[in-house]
XYZ file of C-alpha atoms in Angstrom:
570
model
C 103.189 125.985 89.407
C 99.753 125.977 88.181
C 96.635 128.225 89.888
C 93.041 127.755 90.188
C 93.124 130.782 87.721
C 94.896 129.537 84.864
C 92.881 125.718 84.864
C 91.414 125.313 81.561
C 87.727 126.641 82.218
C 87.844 126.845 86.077
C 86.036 123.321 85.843
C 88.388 122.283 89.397
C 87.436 125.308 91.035
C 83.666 124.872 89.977
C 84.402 120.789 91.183
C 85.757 121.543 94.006
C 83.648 124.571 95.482
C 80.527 122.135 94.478
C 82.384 119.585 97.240
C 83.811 121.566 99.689
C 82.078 125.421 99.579
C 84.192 127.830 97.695
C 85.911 129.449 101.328
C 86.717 126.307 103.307
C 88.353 122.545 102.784
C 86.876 119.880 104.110
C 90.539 119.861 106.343
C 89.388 123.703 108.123
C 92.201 125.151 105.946
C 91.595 128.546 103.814
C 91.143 127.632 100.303
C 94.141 128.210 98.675
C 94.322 131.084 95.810
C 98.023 131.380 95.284
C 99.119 127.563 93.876
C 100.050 124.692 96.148
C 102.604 126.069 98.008
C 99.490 127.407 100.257
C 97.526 123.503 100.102
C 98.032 120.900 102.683
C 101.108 121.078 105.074
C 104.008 122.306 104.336
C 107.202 120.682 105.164
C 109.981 123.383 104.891
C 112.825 122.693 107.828
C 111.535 118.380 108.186
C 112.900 115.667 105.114
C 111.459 113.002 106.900
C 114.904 110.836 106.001
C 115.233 111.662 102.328
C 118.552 112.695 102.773
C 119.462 109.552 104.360
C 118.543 108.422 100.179
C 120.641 110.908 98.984
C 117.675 113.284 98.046
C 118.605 117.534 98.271
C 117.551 120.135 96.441
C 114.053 119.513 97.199
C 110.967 121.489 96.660
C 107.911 120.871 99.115
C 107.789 117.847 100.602
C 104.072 116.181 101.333
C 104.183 113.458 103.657
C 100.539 111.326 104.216
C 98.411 114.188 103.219
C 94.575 113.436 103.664
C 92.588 112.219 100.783
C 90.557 115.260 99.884
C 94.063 117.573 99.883
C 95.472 114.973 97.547
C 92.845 114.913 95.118
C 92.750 119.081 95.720
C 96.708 118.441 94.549
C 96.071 116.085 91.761
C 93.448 118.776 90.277
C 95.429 121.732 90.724
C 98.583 119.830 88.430
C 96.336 119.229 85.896
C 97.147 115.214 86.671
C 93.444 114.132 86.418
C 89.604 115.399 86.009
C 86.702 114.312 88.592
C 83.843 111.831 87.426
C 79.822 112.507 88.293
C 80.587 110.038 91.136
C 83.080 111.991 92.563
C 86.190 109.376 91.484
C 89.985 110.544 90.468
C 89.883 109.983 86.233
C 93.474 109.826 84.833
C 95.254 108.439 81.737
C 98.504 106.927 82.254
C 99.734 107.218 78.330
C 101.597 104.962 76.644
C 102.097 102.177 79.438
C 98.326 101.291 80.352
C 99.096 97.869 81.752
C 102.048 96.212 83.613
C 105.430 96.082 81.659
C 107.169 92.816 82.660
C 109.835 92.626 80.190
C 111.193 96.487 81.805
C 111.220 94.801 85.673
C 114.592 93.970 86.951
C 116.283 92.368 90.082
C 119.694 93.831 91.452
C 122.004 90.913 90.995
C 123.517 91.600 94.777
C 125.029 89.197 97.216
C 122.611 88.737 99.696
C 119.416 86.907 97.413
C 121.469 86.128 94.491
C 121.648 82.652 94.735
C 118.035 82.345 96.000
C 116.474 83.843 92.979
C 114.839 81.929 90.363
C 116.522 83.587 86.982
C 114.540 83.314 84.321
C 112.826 85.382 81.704
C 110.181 87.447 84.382
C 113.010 87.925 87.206
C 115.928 89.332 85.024
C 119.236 90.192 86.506
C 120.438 94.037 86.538
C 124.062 94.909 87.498
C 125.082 96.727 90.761
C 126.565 99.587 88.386
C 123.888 99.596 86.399
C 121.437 99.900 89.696
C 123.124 102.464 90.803
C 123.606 104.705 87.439
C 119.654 104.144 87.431
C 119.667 105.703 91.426
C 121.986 108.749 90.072
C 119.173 109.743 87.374
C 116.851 109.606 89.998
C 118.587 111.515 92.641
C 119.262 114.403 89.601
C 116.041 114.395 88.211
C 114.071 114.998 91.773
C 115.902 117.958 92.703
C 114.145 120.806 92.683
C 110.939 118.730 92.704
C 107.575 118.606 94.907
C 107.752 114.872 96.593
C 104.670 113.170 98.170
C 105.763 110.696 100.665
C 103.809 107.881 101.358
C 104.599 106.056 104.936
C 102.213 103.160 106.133
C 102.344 98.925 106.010
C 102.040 95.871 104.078
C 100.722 92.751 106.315
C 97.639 93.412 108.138
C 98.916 90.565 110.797
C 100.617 92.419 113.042
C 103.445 89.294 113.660
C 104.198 89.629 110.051
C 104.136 93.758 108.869
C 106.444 95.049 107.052
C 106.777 99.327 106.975
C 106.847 100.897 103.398
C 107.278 103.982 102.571
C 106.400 105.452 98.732
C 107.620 108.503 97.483
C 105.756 110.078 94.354
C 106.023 112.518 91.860
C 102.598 112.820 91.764
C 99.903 113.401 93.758
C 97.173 111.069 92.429
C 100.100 108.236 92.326
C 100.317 109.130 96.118
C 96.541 108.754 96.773
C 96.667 105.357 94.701
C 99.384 103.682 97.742
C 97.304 105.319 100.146
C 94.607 103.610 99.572
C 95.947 100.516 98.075
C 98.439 99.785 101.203
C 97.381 99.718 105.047
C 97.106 103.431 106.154
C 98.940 104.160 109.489
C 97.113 105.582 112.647
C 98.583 108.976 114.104
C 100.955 107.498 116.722
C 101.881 104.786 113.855
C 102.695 107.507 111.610
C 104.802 109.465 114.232
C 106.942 105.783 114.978
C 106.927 104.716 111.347
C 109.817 102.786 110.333
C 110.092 101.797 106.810
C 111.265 98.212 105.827
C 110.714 98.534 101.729
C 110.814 101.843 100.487
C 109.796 102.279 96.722
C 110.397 105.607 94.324
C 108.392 106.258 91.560
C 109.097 108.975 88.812
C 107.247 108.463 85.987
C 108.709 111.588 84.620
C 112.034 110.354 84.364
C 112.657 108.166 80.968
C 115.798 106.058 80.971
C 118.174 105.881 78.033
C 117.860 101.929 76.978
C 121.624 101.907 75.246
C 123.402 103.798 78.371
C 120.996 102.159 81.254
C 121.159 98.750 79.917
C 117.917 98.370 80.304
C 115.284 97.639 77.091
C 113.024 100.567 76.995
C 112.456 104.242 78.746
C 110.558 102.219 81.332
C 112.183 99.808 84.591
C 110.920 98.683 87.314
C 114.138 97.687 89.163
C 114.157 95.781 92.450
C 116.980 95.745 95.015
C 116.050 92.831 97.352
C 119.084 93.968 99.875
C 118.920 97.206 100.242
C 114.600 96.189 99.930
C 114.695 99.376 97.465
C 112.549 99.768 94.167
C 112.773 102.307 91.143
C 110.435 102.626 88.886
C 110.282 104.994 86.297
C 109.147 105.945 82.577
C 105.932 104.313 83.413
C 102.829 106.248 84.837
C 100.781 102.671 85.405
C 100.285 102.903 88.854
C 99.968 99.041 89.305
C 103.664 98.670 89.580
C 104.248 99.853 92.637
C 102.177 97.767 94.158
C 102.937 94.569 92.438
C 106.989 95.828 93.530
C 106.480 95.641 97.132
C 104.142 92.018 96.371
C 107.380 90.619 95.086
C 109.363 91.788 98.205
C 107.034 89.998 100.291
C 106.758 87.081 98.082
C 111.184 86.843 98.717
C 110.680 87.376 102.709
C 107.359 85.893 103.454
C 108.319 82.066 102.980
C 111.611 82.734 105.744
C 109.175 82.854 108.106
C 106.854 80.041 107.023
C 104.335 82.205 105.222
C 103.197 81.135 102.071
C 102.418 84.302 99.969
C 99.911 84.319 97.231
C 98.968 85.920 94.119
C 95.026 85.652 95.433
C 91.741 87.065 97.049
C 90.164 86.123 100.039
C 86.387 86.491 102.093
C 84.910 84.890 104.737
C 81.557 83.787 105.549
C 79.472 85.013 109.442
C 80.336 81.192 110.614
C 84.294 82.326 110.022
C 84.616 79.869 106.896
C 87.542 81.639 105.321
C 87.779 81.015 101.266
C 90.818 81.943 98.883
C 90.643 82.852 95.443
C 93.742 82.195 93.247
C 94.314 83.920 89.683
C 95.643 86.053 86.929
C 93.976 89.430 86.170
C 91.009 89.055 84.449
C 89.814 85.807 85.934
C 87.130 87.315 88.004
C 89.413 86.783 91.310
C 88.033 90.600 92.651
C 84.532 89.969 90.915
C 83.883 86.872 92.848
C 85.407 87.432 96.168
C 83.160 90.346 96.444
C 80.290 88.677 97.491
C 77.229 90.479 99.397
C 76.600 87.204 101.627
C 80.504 87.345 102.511
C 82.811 89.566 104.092
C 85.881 90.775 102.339
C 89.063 90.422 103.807
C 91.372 91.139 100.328
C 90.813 90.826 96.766
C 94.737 90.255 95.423
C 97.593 89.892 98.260
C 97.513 87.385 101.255
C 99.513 85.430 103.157
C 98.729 82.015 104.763
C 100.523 81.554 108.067
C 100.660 78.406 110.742
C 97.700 80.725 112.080
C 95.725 81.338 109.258
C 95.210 83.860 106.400
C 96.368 87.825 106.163
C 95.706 90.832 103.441
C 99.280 92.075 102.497
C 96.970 95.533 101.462
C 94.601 97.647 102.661
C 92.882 98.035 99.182
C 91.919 97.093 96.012
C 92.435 97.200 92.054
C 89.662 96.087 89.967
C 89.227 95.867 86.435
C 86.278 97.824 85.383
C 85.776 97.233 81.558
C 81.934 96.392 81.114
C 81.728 97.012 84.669
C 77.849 96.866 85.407
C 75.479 97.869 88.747
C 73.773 94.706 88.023
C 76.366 92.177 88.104
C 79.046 93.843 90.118
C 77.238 96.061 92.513
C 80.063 96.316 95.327
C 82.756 97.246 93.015
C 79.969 99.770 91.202
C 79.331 101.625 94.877
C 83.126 101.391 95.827
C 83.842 103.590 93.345
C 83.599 107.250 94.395
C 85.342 109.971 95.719
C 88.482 108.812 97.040
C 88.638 106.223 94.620
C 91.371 106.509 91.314
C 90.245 105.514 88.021
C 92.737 104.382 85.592
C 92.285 104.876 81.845
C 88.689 104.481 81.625
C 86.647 106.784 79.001
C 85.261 109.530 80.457
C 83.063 112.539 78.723
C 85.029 115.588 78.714
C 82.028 117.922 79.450
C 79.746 116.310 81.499
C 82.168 113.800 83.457
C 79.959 110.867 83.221
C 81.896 107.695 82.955
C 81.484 104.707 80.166
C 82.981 101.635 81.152
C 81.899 99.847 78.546
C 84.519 101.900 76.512
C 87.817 100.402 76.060
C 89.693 102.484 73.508
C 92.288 103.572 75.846
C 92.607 99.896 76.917
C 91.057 97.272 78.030
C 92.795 97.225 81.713
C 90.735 100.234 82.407
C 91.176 99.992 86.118
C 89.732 101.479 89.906
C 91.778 101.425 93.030
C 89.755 102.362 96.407
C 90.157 101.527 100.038
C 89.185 98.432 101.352
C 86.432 99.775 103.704
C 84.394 101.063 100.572
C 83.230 97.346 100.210
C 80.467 97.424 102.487
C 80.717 93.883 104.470
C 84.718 94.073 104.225
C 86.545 92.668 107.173
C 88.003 95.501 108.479
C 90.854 93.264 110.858
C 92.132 91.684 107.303
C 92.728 88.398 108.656
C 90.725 85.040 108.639
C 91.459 80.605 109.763
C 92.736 77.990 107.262
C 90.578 78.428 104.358
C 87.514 75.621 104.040
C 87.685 76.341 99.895
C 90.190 77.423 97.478
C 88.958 77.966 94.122
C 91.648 78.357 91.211
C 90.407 80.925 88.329
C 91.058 80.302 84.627
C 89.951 82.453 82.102
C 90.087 78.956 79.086
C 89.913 80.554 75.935
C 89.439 77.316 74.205
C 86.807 76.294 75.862
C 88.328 72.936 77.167
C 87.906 72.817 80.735
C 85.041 72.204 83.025
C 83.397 75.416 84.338
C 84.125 73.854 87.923
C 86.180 70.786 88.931
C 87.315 69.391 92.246
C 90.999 68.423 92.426
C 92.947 65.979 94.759
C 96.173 67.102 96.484
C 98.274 66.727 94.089
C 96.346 67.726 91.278
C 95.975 71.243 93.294
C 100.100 71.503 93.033
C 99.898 70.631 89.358
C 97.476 73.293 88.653
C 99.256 75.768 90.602
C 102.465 75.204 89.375
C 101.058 75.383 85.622
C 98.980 78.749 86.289
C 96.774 78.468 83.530
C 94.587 80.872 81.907
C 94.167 82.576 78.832
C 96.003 86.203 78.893
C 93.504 88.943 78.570
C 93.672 91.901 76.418
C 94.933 95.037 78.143
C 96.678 93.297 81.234
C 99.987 93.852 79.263
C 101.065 95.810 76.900
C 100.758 94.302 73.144
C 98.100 91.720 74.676
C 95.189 92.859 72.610
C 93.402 89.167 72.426
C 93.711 86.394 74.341
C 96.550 84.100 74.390
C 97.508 80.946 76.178
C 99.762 81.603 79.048
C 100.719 79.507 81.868
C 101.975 81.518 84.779
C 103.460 79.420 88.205
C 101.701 80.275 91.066
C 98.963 82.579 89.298
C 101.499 84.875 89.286
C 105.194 83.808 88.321
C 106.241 87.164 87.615
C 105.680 88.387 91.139
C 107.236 85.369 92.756
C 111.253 85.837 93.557
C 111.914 81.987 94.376
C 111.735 79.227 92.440
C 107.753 78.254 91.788
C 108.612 74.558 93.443
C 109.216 76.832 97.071
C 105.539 77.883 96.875
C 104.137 74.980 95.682
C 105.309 72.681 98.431
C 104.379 75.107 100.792
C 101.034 74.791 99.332
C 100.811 71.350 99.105
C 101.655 71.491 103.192
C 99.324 73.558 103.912
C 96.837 71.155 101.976
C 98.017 68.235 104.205
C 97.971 69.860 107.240
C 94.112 70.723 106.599
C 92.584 68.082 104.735
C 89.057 69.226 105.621
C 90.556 71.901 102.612
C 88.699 71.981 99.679
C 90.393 72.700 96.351
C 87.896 73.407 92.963
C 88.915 74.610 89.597
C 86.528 77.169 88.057
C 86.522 78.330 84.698
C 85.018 81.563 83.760
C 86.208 81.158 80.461
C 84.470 79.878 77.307
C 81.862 77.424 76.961
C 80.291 75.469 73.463
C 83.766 76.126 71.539
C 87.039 78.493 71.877
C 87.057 82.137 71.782
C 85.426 83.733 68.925
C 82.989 80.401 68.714
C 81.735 79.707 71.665
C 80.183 81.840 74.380
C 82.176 83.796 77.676
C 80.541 81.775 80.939
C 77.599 83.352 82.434
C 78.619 85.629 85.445
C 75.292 83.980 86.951
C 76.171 80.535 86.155
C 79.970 80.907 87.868
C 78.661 82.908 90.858
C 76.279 80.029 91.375
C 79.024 77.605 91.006
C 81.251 79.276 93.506
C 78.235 79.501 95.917
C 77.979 75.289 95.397
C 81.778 75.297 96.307
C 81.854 77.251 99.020
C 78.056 76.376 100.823
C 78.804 72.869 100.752
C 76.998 71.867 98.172
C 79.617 70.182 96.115
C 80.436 67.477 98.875
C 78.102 64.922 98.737
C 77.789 65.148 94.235
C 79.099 62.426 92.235
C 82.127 63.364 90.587
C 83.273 61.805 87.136
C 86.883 62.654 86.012
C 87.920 64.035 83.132
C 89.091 62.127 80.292
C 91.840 63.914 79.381
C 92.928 66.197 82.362
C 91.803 63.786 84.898
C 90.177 66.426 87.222
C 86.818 65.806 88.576
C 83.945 67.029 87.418
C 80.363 67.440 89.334
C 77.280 65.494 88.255
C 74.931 68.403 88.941
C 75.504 72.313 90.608
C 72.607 73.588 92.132
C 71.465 76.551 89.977
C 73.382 75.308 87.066
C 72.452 73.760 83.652
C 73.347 70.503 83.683
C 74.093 69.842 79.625
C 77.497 73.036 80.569
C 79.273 70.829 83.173
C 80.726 68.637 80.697
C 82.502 70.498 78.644
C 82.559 68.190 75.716
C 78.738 68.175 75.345
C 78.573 71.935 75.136
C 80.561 71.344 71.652
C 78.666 70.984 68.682
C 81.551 69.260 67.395
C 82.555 66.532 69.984
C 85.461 65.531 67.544
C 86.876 69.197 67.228
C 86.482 68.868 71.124
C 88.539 66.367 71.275
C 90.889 67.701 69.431
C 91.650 70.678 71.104
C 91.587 69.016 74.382
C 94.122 67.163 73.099
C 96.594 70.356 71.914
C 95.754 71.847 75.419
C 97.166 68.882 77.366
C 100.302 68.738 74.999
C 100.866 72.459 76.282
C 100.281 71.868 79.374
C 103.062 68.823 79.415
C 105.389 70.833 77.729
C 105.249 74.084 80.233
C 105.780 71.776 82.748
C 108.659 70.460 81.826
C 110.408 74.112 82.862
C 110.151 72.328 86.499
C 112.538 69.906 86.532
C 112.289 66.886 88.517
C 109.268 67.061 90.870
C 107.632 64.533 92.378
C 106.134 61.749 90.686
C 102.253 61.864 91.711
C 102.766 65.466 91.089
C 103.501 64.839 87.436
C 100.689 61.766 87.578
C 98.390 64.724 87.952
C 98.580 66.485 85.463
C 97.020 65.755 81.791
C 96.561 62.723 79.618
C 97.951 62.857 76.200
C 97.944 60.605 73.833
């Protein structure tokens, strides 16, 4: 067990006297000098249920420790250094980014036939499942466990208990704040619905496992049980439990999504749909609007609800000037994933990327300053969907009808950024159902009718599609959209602006696009005129479309004025 002593330097002791006073914690306990056993509570004769998991053998067991005593732990094991602003720095190795081909679902009677198989939701055997749950039960014993019990679903109707158990101490911290943090006499009642285990120490065997690398990520929707190990990327624990909720939440009429929402003082609720590295936590994170989530909601009968209590931003090129909320949220209490930091003087670069471009922070929800601390809002007045268009095709906003909103969210367009996944390292053409497919259990058709209900129900609903993409040509030719330009767009969209504008549609993708945005240069709207070469234009409008027609062909046979909606090709 490591001591303040033997730390490289003392630089944790020097840290952590400079935060707390070298005699005293911040929690009134003496400062420990003899190792962890001596730090936070101690759990020696309690196991909190882990034997009801088949867990014995145990070493201390940590159960919702307080912030400060889990960054304390994180130091002491050597997991991570502090930054000048007081954040958690770690590196998570070799997996910097989610690992979808290593995620697997338990092919078990109870959701088998209501899964959507298909190359992101990948069957895993009972056996196997359980020859996984072995490893894990051996390789914990003996072990220090952080336990992790709070909720998912900040409307009350629809919550969901999880509890997390960790190997390590800043993965702890990460679900605590990334998930909705219990109060005391919550804690003491706590039941959990979803319990997930991560070991990131434990490397499977590919050839006995059946599995296709050290990593997995392996869901078992009835038992509502997740493993994940061989992977320190702390993201998939919380995109595990997002996929439970995406299987449950339509049973009860909830339509889960892959998005970010705020709402305005008048209680004008917005949602923001899409993949990482859209701008989706960017752009919700508005000064002149409160938020309520930046990736996980639900929409209900009554309204919208976070699923979290936290969130994950991207922070490559991360600036004061353009993103000032995300800048301030990020202090102590906060984790940083991956991103460069100097190893004497702890001062962070973000505009370094070498360990990866998905450099990431994850911080409580209540470190946005205007954040709506109840996590719930009405039926949105605007949902904008995000693409990142790497080819420079698509209008930097559009309206879209019904219909074409279905289309669009069915085809989950955007241009894959480097870093998001492993062996991304430049953008590539994806189209991903629901902004999101590999989170979503069900077949994509579930979510988009519920969707396209919801749409009907509330036609006063506004649907745009913004593109904070390229502009003038495709990637490497033309130029990234101007964070000014697109904030000013989404302000159009979601003031009102937008609703009296001509609209023109598109020639080739049919969606409607605005005569004039406030704020906006008018010669960018059209994205044809931005081209130099209005032929070349054409062109690769043209190839987009064909893609676009054959990805959704992986839908079957969906409605016709669904299919009307989509693309032109000719």
């Amino acid at each position: 067990m490591a001591t303040l002593s033997n730390l490289q330097g003392n630089c944790y002791q020097d840290l952590i006297n400079a935060k707390y006073g070298a005699s005293r914690l911040g929690s009134g306990l003496s400062y420990p000098t003899q190792g962890l056993s001596n730090l936070g509570m101690r759990y020696d004769d309690q196991f909190y249920g882990l034997e009801e998991l088949g867990m014995k053998n145990l070493g201390q067991i940590y159960r919702n420790l307080p912030v400060p005593v889990l960054v304390e732990h994180a130091l002491m094991r050597r997991e991570g250094r502090l930054a000048t602003n007081g954040a958690l720095c770690v590196e998570t190795g070799k997996y910097t980014g989610r690992s979808p081909k290593d995620k697997f679902i338990v092919e078990e009677s109870s959701s088998w036939s209501n899964i959507d198989w298909n190359k992101f939701n990948v069957p895993i055997s009972e056996a196997k499942f359980q020859q996984l749950y072995q490893r894990v039960l051996s390789y914990i014993q003996g072990r220090d466990l952080y336990i992790f019990d709070g909720y998912v679903g900040a409307d009350p109707r629809y919550q969901f208990g999880v509890r997390v158990i960790n190997e390590f101490a800043w993965q702890n911290l990460f679900v605590h704040q990334l998930f909705l943090r219990p109060t005391a006499a919550e804690l003491e009642g706590h039941k959990a619905d979803f319990t997930v285990i991560s070991v990131p120490g434990l490397q499977a065997d590919p050839e006995v496992d059946g599995i296709h690398s050290e990593a997995f990520i392996v869901l078992h929707i009835g038992k509502r049980l997740v493993l994940v190990g061989g992977t320190h990327y702390a993201g998939e624990m919380k995109k595990s439990v997002f996929s439970l909720m995406n299987y449950l939440m339509p049973q009860q009429d909830i339509l889960p999504m892959h998005g970010a929402a705020n709402i305005d003082h008048h209680g004008h609720t917005a949602l923001f749909f899409g993949l990482s590295g859209t701008g989706k936590t960017t752009l919700s994170a508005d000064p002149d609007r409160s938020l309520i989530g930046d990736d996980e909601h639900g929409w209900s009968t009554e309204g919208i609800f976070n699923f979290e209590g936290g969130c994950y931003a991207k922070t490559i090129h991360l600036s004061q000037e353009h993103e000032p909320q995300i800048w301030s949220a990020i202090r102590f209490g906060s984790i940083l994933e991956n991103v460069a930091i100097a190893p004497d003087s702890r001062v962070l670069d973000y505009d370094d990327g070498h360990l990866t471009e998905n450099a990431r922070a994850a911080y409580p929800l209540t470190y946005i300053p205007n954040c709506s601390i109840s996590g719930v809002g009405g039926h949105p007045k605007t949902v904008i969907f995000l693409t990142a268009d790497a080819f420079g095709v698509l209008p930097p906003i559009s309206r879209l009808t019904r219909e074409q909103a279905m289309y669009h969210f069915l085809s989950g367009y955007t241009s894959k950024l480097a870093g998001t996944e492993r062996d991304i390292t430049a953008p590539q053409v994806t189209f991903s159902a629901c902004f999101g497919q590999c989170f979503f259990p069900l077949p994509a058709t579930v979510y988009a009718e519920m969707l396209g209900d919801r749409l009907e129900q509330h036609p006063e609903t506004q649907v745009y599609l913004v593109n904070t993409g390229w502009s003038g040509g495709a990637y490497g030719i033309g130029k990234r959209m101007s964070i000014k330009h697109t904030r000013a767009m989404v302000s159009a969209a979601l003031n009102g602006d937008l609703a009296n504008v001509k609209y023109t549609p598109h020639p080739v993708f049919q969606i409607l696009v605005p005569e004039r945005v406030p704020g906006v240069p008018t010669e960018i709207l059209n994205p044809r005129n931005a081209w130099e070469d209005a032929e070349a234009y054409d062109q690769q409008a043209q190839e987009l479309a064909r893609q676009f027609v054959e990805n959704f062909k992986q839908f079957g046979s969906v409605r016709p004025e669904i299919l009307e909606a989509g693309p032109i090709v000719r």
